[in-house]
Short mmCIF file of C-alpha atoms and ligand atoms in Angstrom, two decimals:
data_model
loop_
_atom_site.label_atom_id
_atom_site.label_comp_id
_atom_site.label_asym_id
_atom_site.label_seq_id
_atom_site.Cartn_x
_atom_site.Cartn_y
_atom_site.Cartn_z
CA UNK A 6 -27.14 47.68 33.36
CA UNK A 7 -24.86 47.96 30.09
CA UNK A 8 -25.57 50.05 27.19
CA UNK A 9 -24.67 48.13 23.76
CA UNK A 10 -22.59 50.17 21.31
CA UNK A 11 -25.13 52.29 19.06
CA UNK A 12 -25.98 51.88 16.05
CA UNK A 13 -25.67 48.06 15.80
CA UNK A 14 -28.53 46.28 14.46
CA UNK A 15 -29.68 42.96 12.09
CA UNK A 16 -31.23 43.24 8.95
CA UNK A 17 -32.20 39.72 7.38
CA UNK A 18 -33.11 39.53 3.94
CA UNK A 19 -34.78 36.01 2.73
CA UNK A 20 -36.82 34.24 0.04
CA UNK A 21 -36.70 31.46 -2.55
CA UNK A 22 -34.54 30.88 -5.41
CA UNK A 23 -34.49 34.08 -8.12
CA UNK A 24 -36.00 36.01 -5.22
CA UNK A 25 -33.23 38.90 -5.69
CA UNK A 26 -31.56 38.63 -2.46
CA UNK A 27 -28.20 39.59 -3.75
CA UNK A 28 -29.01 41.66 -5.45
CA UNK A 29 -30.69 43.42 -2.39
CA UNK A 30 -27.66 42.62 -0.55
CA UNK A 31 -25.58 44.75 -3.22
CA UNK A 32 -28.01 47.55 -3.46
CA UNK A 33 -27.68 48.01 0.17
CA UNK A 34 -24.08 48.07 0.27
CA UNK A 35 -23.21 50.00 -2.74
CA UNK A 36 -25.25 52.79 -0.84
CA UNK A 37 -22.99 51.82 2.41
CA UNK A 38 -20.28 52.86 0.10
CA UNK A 39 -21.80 55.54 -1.03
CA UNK A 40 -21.81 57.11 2.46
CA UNK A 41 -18.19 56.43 2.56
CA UNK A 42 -18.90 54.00 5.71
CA UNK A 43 -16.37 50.91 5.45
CA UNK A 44 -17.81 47.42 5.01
CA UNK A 45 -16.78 44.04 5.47
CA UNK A 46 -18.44 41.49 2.87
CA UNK A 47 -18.49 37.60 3.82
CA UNK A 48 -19.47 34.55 1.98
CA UNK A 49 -19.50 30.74 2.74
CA UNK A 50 -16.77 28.52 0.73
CA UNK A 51 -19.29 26.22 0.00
CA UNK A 52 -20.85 28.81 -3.04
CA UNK A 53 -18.83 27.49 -5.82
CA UNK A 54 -21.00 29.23 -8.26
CA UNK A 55 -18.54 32.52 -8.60
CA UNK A 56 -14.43 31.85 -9.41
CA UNK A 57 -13.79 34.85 -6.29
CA UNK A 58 -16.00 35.63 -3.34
CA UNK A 59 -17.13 38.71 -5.76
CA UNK A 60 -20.38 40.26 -5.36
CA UNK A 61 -21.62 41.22 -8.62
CA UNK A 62 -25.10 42.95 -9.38
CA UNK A 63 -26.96 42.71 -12.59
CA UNK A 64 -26.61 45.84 -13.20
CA UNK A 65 -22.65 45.39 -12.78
CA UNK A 66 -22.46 47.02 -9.32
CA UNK A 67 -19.19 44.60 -7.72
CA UNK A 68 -18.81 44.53 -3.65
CA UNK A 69 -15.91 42.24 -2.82
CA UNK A 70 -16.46 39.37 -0.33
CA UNK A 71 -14.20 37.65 1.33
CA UNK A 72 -14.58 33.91 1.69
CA UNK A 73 -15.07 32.10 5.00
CA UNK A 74 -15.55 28.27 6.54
CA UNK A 75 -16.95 29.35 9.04
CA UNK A 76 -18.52 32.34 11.24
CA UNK A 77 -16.06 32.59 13.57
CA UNK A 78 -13.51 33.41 10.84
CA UNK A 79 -15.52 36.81 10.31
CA UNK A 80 -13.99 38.83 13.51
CA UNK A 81 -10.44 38.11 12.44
CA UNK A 82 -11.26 39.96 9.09
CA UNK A 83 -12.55 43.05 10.30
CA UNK A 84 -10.22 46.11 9.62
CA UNK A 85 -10.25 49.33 11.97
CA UNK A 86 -13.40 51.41 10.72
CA UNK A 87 -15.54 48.66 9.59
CA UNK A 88 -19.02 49.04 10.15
CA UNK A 89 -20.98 47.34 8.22
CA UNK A 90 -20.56 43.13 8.07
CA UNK A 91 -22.89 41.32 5.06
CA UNK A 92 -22.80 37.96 4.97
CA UNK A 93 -24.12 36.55 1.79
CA UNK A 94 -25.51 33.21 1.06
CA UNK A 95 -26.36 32.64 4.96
CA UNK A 96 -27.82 29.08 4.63
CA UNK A 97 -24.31 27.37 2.63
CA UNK A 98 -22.42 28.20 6.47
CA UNK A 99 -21.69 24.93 8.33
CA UNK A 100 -21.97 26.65 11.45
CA UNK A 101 -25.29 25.22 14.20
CA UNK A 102 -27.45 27.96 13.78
CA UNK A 103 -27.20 29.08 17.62
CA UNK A 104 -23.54 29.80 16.58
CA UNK A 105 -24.48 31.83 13.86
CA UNK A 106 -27.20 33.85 15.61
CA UNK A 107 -24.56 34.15 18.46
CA UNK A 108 -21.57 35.85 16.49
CA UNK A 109 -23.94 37.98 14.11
CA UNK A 110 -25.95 39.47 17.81
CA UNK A 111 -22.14 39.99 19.39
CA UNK A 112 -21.47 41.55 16.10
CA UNK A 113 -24.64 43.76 16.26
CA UNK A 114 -24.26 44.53 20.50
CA UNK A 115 -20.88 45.57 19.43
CA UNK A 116 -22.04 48.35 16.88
CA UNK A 117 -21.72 47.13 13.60
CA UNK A 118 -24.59 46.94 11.22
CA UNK A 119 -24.95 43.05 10.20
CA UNK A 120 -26.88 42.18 6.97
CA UNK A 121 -27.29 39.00 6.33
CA UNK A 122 -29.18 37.45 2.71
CA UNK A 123 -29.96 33.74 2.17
CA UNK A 124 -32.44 30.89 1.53
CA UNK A 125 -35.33 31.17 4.30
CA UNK A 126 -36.52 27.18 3.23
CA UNK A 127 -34.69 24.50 2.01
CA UNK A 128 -35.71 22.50 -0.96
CA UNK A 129 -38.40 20.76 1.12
CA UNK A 130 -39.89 24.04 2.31
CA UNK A 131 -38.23 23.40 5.60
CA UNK A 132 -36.83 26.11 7.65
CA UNK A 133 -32.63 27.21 7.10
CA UNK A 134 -32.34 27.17 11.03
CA UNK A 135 -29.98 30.07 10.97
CA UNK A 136 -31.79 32.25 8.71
CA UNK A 137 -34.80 31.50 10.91
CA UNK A 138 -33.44 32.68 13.79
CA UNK A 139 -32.22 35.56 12.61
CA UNK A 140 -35.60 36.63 10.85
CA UNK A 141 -36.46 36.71 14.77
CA UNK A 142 -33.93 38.27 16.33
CA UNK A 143 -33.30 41.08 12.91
CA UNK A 144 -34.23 44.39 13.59
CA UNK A 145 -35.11 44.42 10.00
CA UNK A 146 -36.51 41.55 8.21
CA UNK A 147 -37.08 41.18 4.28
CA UNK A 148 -38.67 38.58 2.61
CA UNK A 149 -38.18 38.95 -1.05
CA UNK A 150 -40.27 36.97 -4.09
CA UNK A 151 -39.63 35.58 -7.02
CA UNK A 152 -42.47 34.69 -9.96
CA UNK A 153 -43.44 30.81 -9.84
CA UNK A 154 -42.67 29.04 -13.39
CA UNK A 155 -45.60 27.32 -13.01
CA UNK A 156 -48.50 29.55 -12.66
CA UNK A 157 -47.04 33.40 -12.05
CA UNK A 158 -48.04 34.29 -8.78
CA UNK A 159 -45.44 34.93 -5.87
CA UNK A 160 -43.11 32.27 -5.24
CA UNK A 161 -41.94 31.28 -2.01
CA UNK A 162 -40.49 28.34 -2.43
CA UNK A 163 -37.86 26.45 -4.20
CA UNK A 164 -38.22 23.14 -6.20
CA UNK A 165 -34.97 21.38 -6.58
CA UNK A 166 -35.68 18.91 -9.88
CA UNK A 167 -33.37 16.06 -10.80
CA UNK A 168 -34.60 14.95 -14.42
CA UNK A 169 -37.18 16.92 -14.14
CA UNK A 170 -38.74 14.81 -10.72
CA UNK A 171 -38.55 16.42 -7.42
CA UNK A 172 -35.47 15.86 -5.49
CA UNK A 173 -36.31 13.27 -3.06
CA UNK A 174 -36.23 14.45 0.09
CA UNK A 175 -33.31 12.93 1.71
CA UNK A 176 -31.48 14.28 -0.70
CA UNK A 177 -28.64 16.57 0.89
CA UNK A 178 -29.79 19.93 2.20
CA UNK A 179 -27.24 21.76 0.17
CA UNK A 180 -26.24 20.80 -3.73
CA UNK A 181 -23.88 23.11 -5.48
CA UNK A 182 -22.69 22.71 -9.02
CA UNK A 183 -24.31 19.37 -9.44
CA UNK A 184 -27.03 18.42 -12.39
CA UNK A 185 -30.11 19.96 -10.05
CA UNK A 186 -32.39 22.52 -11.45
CA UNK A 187 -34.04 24.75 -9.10
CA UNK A 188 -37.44 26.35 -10.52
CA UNK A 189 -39.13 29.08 -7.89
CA UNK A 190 -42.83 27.81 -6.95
CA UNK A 191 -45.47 29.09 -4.99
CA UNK A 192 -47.06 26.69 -2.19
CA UNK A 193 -49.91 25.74 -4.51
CA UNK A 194 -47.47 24.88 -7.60
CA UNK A 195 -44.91 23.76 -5.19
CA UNK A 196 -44.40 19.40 -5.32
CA UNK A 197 -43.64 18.35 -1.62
CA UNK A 198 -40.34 16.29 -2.11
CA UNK A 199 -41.01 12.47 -1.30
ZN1 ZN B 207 -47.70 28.55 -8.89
#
């Protein structure tokens, strides 16, 4: 029998749209720096939304990220003394989700601390296959909420709106930067894309 490095583990933090999972993300690794430990931040190219791979809290708190096409680029990138790997808007990697789980359990058998933050559903309340597998496999798993538009209790979901319709629902999976709105919805409020 092998014992795994200690102190590795998987901490998954999901929700909808607005749900705070950056900002989650940050607060967690400004106290990583806090504690002086070194960390490695990651976050898919595909996020267009920010000019640099920059981390930034509301309340200004900045944790640099380095962007990646892919999981496998994330070993390559990891200095002497990391130990602590984030990986920030999990569900815009390209990666099959076995590949993901794979490289962030390696990651955690090998010692490091792995915190991962994305979308848990897609815009058709589907299931992000990687986040969902990691929600099972995480020693720690988060689901964070955000308040539905449409009513005000917990949202859980996220309604992707073209003129104000529903997306349909072969749509693509992932939009960035285009004309879609994205209002967070609980089930009851929430329009199942046609
Ligand atoms: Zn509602």
């Amino acid at each position: 029998m092998t014992r795994l490095a200690a102190g590795g583990r998987i901490e998954a933090i999901c929700g909808c749209m607005y749900s705070g999972k950056t900002e989650e993300l940050i607060r967690r690794l400004h106290h990583v720096t806090i504690a002086r430990q070194k960390l490695a931040a990651f976050t898919p190219r595909r996020d267009t939304r920010y000019a640099s791979g920059t981390l930034v809290s509301h309340n200004g708190v900045k944790i640099e990220a380095r962007t990646i096409d892919s999981v496998h680029n994330i070993r390559q990138h990891l200095d002497h003394g990391v130990q602590v790997v984030a990986i920030d808007e999990l569900h815009f990697l390209d990666d099959p989700a076995e590949e993901v789980r794979a490289v962030c359990q390696q990651l955690a058998d090998d010692g490091y601390r792995v915190i991962v933050a994305g979308l848990d559903q897609d815009f058709r309340a589907e299931p992000f296959p990687a986040m969902a597998a990691l929600l099972a496999v995480a020693e720690q798993a988060d689901k964070l909420y955000a308040i539905c538009v449409c009513c005000g209790a917990y949202a859980t979901r996220s309604q992707r709106l073209i003129d104000g319709a529903p997306a349909p629902t072969a749509a693509p999976t992932i939009a960035v930067g285009g004309l879609e709105l994205y209002e967070a919805r609980c089930r009851a409020c929430f329009l199942q894309p046609m």
